[in-house]
PDB file of C-alpha atoms in Angstrom:
ATOM      1  CA  UNK A 373      -5.483  17.461  21.416  1.00 90.00           C
ATOM      2  CA  UNK A 374      -2.333  16.658  19.198  1.00 94.00           C
ATOM      3  CA  UNK A 375      -1.094  13.006  19.135  1.00 95.00           C
ATOM      4  CA  UNK A 376       1.812  11.794  17.236  1.00 96.00           C
ATOM      5  CA  UNK A 377       1.698   8.100  15.884  1.00 96.00           C
ATOM      6  CA  UNK A 378       4.955   6.667  14.588  1.00 97.00           C
ATOM      7  CA  UNK A 379       5.859   7.186  10.958  1.00 98.00           C
ATOM      8  CA  UNK A 380       4.741   4.781   8.279  1.00 98.00           C
ATOM      9  CA  UNK A 381       5.772   4.019   4.680  1.00 97.00           C
ATOM     10  CA  UNK A 382       3.219   4.663   1.976  1.00 97.00           C
ATOM     11  CA  UNK A 383       3.840   4.469  -1.791  1.00 96.00           C
ATOM     12  CA  UNK A 384       7.663   4.567  -1.348  1.00 96.00           C
ATOM     13  CA  UNK A 385       7.564   7.770   0.995  1.00 97.00           C
ATOM     14  CA  UNK A 386       7.990   7.897   4.716  1.00 98.00           C
ATOM     15  CA  UNK A 387       5.078   9.613   6.390  1.00 98.00           C
ATOM     16  CA  UNK A 388       5.327  11.440   9.706  1.00 98.00           C
ATOM     17  CA  UNK A 389       1.834  11.615  11.345  1.00 98.00           C
ATOM     18  CA  UNK A 390       0.064  14.150  13.443  1.00 97.00           C
ATOM     19  CA  UNK A 391      -3.581  13.610  14.659  1.00 97.00           C
ATOM     20  CA  UNK A 392      -5.486  16.532  15.956  1.00 95.00           C
ATOM     21  CA  UNK A 393      -8.943  16.029  17.664  1.00 93.00           C
ATOM     22  CA  UNK A 394     -10.912  17.396  20.746  1.00 88.00           C
ATOM     23  CA  UNK A 395     -11.871  13.832  21.545  1.00 89.00           C
ATOM     24  CA  UNK A 396      -9.621  12.402  24.247  1.00 87.00           C
ATOM     25  CA  UNK A 397     -10.066   8.957  22.651  1.00 90.00           C
ATOM     26  CA  UNK A 398      -8.318  10.268  19.513  1.00 92.00           C
ATOM     27  CA  UNK A 399      -9.082   9.636  15.963  1.00 95.00           C
ATOM     28  CA  UNK A 400     -11.651   6.740  15.476  1.00 95.00           C
ATOM     29  CA  UNK A 401      -9.828   3.793  13.754  1.00 97.00           C
ATOM     30  CA  UNK A 402     -12.255   3.633  10.877  1.00 97.00           C
ATOM     31  CA  UNK A 403     -11.652   7.381  10.076  1.00 97.00           C
ATOM     32  CA  UNK A 404      -7.901   6.804  10.223  1.00 97.00           C
ATOM     33  CA  UNK A 405      -8.081   3.733   7.971  1.00 97.00           C
ATOM     34  CA  UNK A 406     -10.297   5.661   5.512  1.00 97.00           C
ATOM     35  CA  UNK A 407      -7.987   8.755   5.499  1.00 98.00           C
ATOM     36  CA  UNK A 408      -4.724   6.670   4.927  1.00 98.00           C
ATOM     37  CA  UNK A 409      -6.414   4.575   2.158  1.00 97.00           C
ATOM     38  CA  UNK A 410      -6.645   7.857   0.141  1.00 97.00           C
ATOM     39  CA  UNK A 411      -3.188   9.022   1.102  1.00 97.00           C
ATOM     40  CA  UNK A 412      -1.305   7.650  -1.934  1.00 98.00           C
ATOM     41  CA  UNK A 413      -3.459   9.784  -4.194  1.00 97.00           C
ATOM     42  CA  UNK A 414      -2.193  12.901  -2.410  1.00 98.00           C
ATOM     43  CA  UNK A 415       1.435  12.142  -2.742  1.00 98.00           C
ATOM     44  CA  UNK A 416       3.598  13.709  -5.428  1.00 98.00           C
ATOM     45  CA  UNK A 417       5.918  11.732  -7.848  1.00 97.00           C
ATOM     46  CA  UNK A 418       9.526  11.177  -6.756  1.00 96.00           C
ATOM     47  CA  UNK A 419      11.893  13.952  -7.806  1.00 97.00           C
ATOM     48  CA  UNK A 420      15.206  12.902  -6.070  1.00 96.00           C
ATOM     49  CA  UNK A 421      14.385  14.631  -2.865  1.00 97.00           C
ATOM     50  CA  UNK A 422      14.498  12.428   0.128  1.00 97.00           C
ATOM     51  CA  UNK A 423      10.916  10.698   0.165  1.00 97.00           C
ATOM     52  CA  UNK A 424       9.345  12.334   3.162  1.00 98.00           C
ATOM     53  CA  UNK A 425       5.913  13.633   3.861  1.00 98.00           C
ATOM     54  CA  UNK A 426       4.075  14.777   6.982  1.00 98.00           C
ATOM     55  CA  UNK A 427       0.352  14.575   7.369  1.00 98.00           C
ATOM     56  CA  UNK A 428      -2.187  16.163   9.772  1.00 97.00           C
ATOM     57  CA  UNK A 429      -5.333  14.047  10.255  1.00 98.00           C
ATOM     58  CA  UNK A 430      -7.885  16.263  11.914  1.00 96.00           C
ATOM     59  CA  UNK A 431     -11.318  15.036  13.231  1.00 94.00           C
ATOM     60  CA  UNK A 432     -13.406  18.200  13.752  1.00 82.00           C
ATOM     61  CA  UNK A 433     -15.954  18.812  16.396  1.00 82.00           C
ATOM     62  CA  UNK A 434     -18.727  18.265  13.721  1.00 83.00           C
ATOM     63  CA  UNK A 435     -18.899  15.476  11.129  1.00 85.00           C
ATOM     64  CA  UNK A 436     -15.902  16.720   9.303  1.00 93.00           C
ATOM     65  CA  UNK A 437     -12.512  14.836   9.071  1.00 96.00           C
ATOM     66  CA  UNK A 438      -9.584  16.366   7.149  1.00 96.00           C
ATOM     67  CA  UNK A 439      -6.272  14.958   5.819  1.00 97.00           C
ATOM     68  CA  UNK A 440      -3.520  17.435   4.925  1.00 97.00           C
ATOM     69  CA  UNK A 441      -0.376  15.872   3.147  1.00 98.00           C
ATOM     70  CA  UNK A 442       2.748  18.066   3.078  1.00 98.00           C
ATOM     71  CA  UNK A 443       5.433  16.439   1.031  1.00 98.00           C
ATOM     72  CA  UNK A 444       9.011  17.684   0.636  1.00 98.00           C
ATOM     73  CA  UNK A 445       9.862  18.053  -3.177  1.00 98.00           C
ATOM     74  CA  UNK A 446      12.573  20.045  -5.083  1.00 97.00           C
ATOM     75  CA  UNK A 447      14.904  19.683  -1.984  1.00 95.00           C
ATOM     76  CA  UNK A 448      13.292  22.546  -0.018  1.00 96.00           C
ATOM     77  CA  UNK A 449       9.590  23.072  -1.128  1.00 97.00           C
ATOM     78  CA  UNK A 450       6.315  21.724   0.427  1.00 97.00           C
ATOM     79  CA  UNK A 451       3.943  20.183  -1.963  1.00 97.00           C
ATOM     80  CA  UNK A 452       0.395  20.273  -0.479  1.00 97.00           C
ATOM     81  CA  UNK A 453      -2.713  18.052  -1.202  1.00 97.00           C
ATOM     82  CA  UNK A 454      -5.753  17.784   1.045  1.00 97.00           C
ATOM     83  CA  UNK A 455      -8.712  15.642   1.398  1.00 97.00           C
ATOM     84  CA  UNK A 456     -11.978  15.916   3.497  1.00 96.00           C
ATOM     85  CA  UNK A 457     -14.887  13.645   4.525  1.00 96.00           C
ATOM     86  CA  UNK A 458     -18.232  14.521   6.167  1.00 95.00           C
ATOM     87  CA  UNK A 459     -18.192  18.242   5.409  1.00 93.00           C
ATOM     88  CA  UNK A 460     -20.714  19.161   2.540  1.00 92.00           C
ATOM     89  CA  UNK A 461     -19.500  22.843   2.580  1.00 90.00           C
ATOM     90  CA  UNK A 462     -16.229  21.508   1.061  1.00 90.00           C
ATOM     91  CA  UNK A 463     -17.922  19.554  -1.545  1.00 90.00           C
ATOM     92  CA  UNK A 464     -18.236  16.181   0.357  1.00 91.00           C
ATOM     93  CA  UNK A 465     -21.215  14.213  -0.795  1.00 92.00           C
ATOM     94  CA  UNK A 466     -22.430  13.389   2.802  1.00 94.00           C
ATOM     95  CA  UNK A 467     -21.629  13.690   6.409  1.00 95.00           C
ATOM     96  CA  UNK A 468     -19.783  10.358   6.588  1.00 95.00           C
ATOM     97  CA  UNK A 469     -16.340  11.049   8.380  1.00 95.00           C
ATOM     98  CA  UNK A 470     -14.900   7.947   6.453  1.00 96.00           C
ATOM     99  CA  UNK A 471     -15.963   9.098   2.861  1.00 96.00           C
ATOM    100  CA  UNK A 472     -12.786  11.008   1.936  1.00 97.00           C
ATOM    101  CA  UNK A 473     -12.333  12.853  -1.236  1.00 95.00           C
ATOM    102  CA  UNK A 474      -9.553  15.178  -2.579  1.00 95.00           C
ATOM    103  CA  UNK A 475      -9.981  18.931  -2.171  1.00 93.00           C
ATOM    104  CA  UNK A 476      -9.694  21.330  -5.048  1.00 88.00           C
ATOM    105  CA  UNK A 477      -9.451  24.391  -2.713  1.00 87.00           C
ATOM    106  CA  UNK A 478      -6.000  25.917  -2.192  1.00 87.00           C
ATOM    107  CA  UNK A 479      -6.382  25.972   1.632  1.00 89.00           C
ATOM    108  CA  UNK A 480      -3.502  24.518   3.606  1.00 91.00           C
ATOM    109  CA  UNK A 481      -5.044  23.921   6.925  1.00 90.00           C
ATOM    110  CA  UNK A 482      -6.972  25.477   9.723  1.00 88.00           C
ATOM    111  CA  UNK A 483      -5.333  27.175  12.768  1.00 89.00           C
ATOM    112  CA  UNK A 484      -5.460  23.829  14.749  1.00 86.00           C
ATOM    113  CA  UNK A 485      -3.631  21.965  11.938  1.00 90.00           C
ATOM    114  CA  UNK A 486      -0.747  24.446  11.315  1.00 90.00           C
ATOM    115  CA  UNK A 487       1.580  23.906  14.340  1.00 91.00           C
ATOM    116  CA  UNK A 488       3.334  20.950  12.816  1.00 94.00           C
ATOM    117  CA  UNK A 489       4.460  23.016   9.765  1.00 94.00           C
ATOM    118  CA  UNK A 490       6.818  25.256  11.725  1.00 92.00           C
ATOM    119  CA  UNK A 491       8.291  22.189  13.468  1.00 95.00           C
ATOM    120  CA  UNK A 492       8.681  20.366  10.304  1.00 97.00           C
ATOM    121  CA  UNK A 493      10.256  23.230   8.521  1.00 96.00           C
ATOM    122  CA  UNK A 494      12.799  23.549  11.115  1.00 97.00           C
ATOM    123  CA  UNK A 495      13.457  19.734  11.337  1.00 98.00           C
ATOM    124  CA  UNK A 496      13.858  19.531   7.505  1.00 98.00           C
ATOM    125  CA  UNK A 497      16.483  22.212   7.747  1.00 98.00           C
ATOM    126  CA  UNK A 498      18.178  20.733  10.824  1.00 98.00           C
ATOM    127  CA  UNK A 499      18.553  17.246   9.464  1.00 98.00           C
ATOM    128  CA  UNK A 500      18.535  17.505   5.701  1.00 97.00           C
ATOM    129  CA  UNK A 501      19.625  20.897   4.533  1.00 97.00           C
ATOM    130  CA  UNK A 502      22.243  22.122   6.991  1.00 97.00           C
ATOM    131  CA  UNK A 503      24.248  18.992   7.683  1.00 96.00           C
ATOM    132  CA  UNK A 504      26.976  18.004   5.265  1.00 96.00           C
ATOM    133  CA  UNK A 505      25.394  14.572   5.029  1.00 96.00           C
ATOM    134  CA  UNK A 506      21.562  14.588   5.004  1.00 96.00           C
ATOM    135  CA  UNK A 507      20.028  12.413   7.653  1.00 97.00           C
ATOM    136  CA  UNK A 508      16.469  11.225   6.753  1.00 97.00           C
ATOM    137  CA  UNK A 509      16.380   8.813   9.670  1.00 97.00           C
ATOM    138  CA  UNK A 510      16.900  11.697  12.213  1.00 98.00           C
ATOM    139  CA  UNK A 511      14.377  13.842  10.480  1.00 98.00           C
ATOM    140  CA  UNK A 512      11.770  11.115  10.742  1.00 98.00           C
ATOM    141  CA  UNK A 513      12.593  10.697  14.504  1.00 98.00           C
ATOM    142  CA  UNK A 514      12.148  14.361  15.161  1.00 98.00           C
ATOM    143  CA  UNK A 515       8.465  15.080  15.609  1.00 97.00           C
ATOM    144  CA  UNK A 516       6.519  17.995  17.354  1.00 94.00           C
ATOM    145  CA  UNK A 517       5.602  16.631  20.810  1.00 92.00           C
ATOM    146  CA  UNK A 518       2.011  15.739  21.521  1.00 90.00           C
ATOM    147  CA  UNK A 519      -0.105  18.125  23.517  1.00 86.00           C
ATOM    148  CA  UNK A 520      -2.436  20.950  22.519  1.00 82.00           C
ATOM    149  CA  UNK A 521      -2.309  23.101  19.283  1.00 78.00           C
ATOM    150  CA  UNK A 522      -3.809  26.098  20.610  1.00 70.00           C
ATOM    151  CA  UNK A 523      -0.989  27.457  22.764  1.00 69.00           C
ATOM    152  CA  UNK A 524       1.992  26.692  20.489  1.00 59.00           C
ATOM    153  CA  UNK A 525       4.023  29.667  19.577  1.00 54.00           C
TER     154      UNK A 525
END
C-alpha cells in the first residue's frame, strides 16, 4: 500500500514523502520517527538547485525498514542515499526496524519502492524545468496518488 503524507522541511530542503507497506495500519510511528531522524545525513549540500527531495519509506514484510532519499541536484540530476534497519543481510546490526544506518550499496530501491521515481521525474520537468518561471510550490503539491505500487505502469 502506498500512502502520501504531506511534505515536510528538513535541513533546509522540502521533502515529499511516500510510505510503502503491506500493513493496512501504515508505517509504525516509531519506525517513521527513527527513519526521519536519520534523514539529514542522507541529504546533499545545497548547490543552487531548488531544495527538493522525495523519500520512500518502506516497511518490509519481515523485520526490515528502508528509507530511500532522492534529492534534486545540478538542476536535473537525482542524488541518492539510502538507509536500512532490521535487515542483517544489508549490514544492519540487529533486527530492530528503528535502528537505521546508512547503506553503502549502490541499490536505488526495490520494485515496490520505484513507482514514485517516474512520477517525480515528470513532476520536476512539468513544474521546474519546462516553465519559464520554475514553481517549487506546484512541484511540492504534485504527488503520486496513494494506492498500490504493484499495478503502476
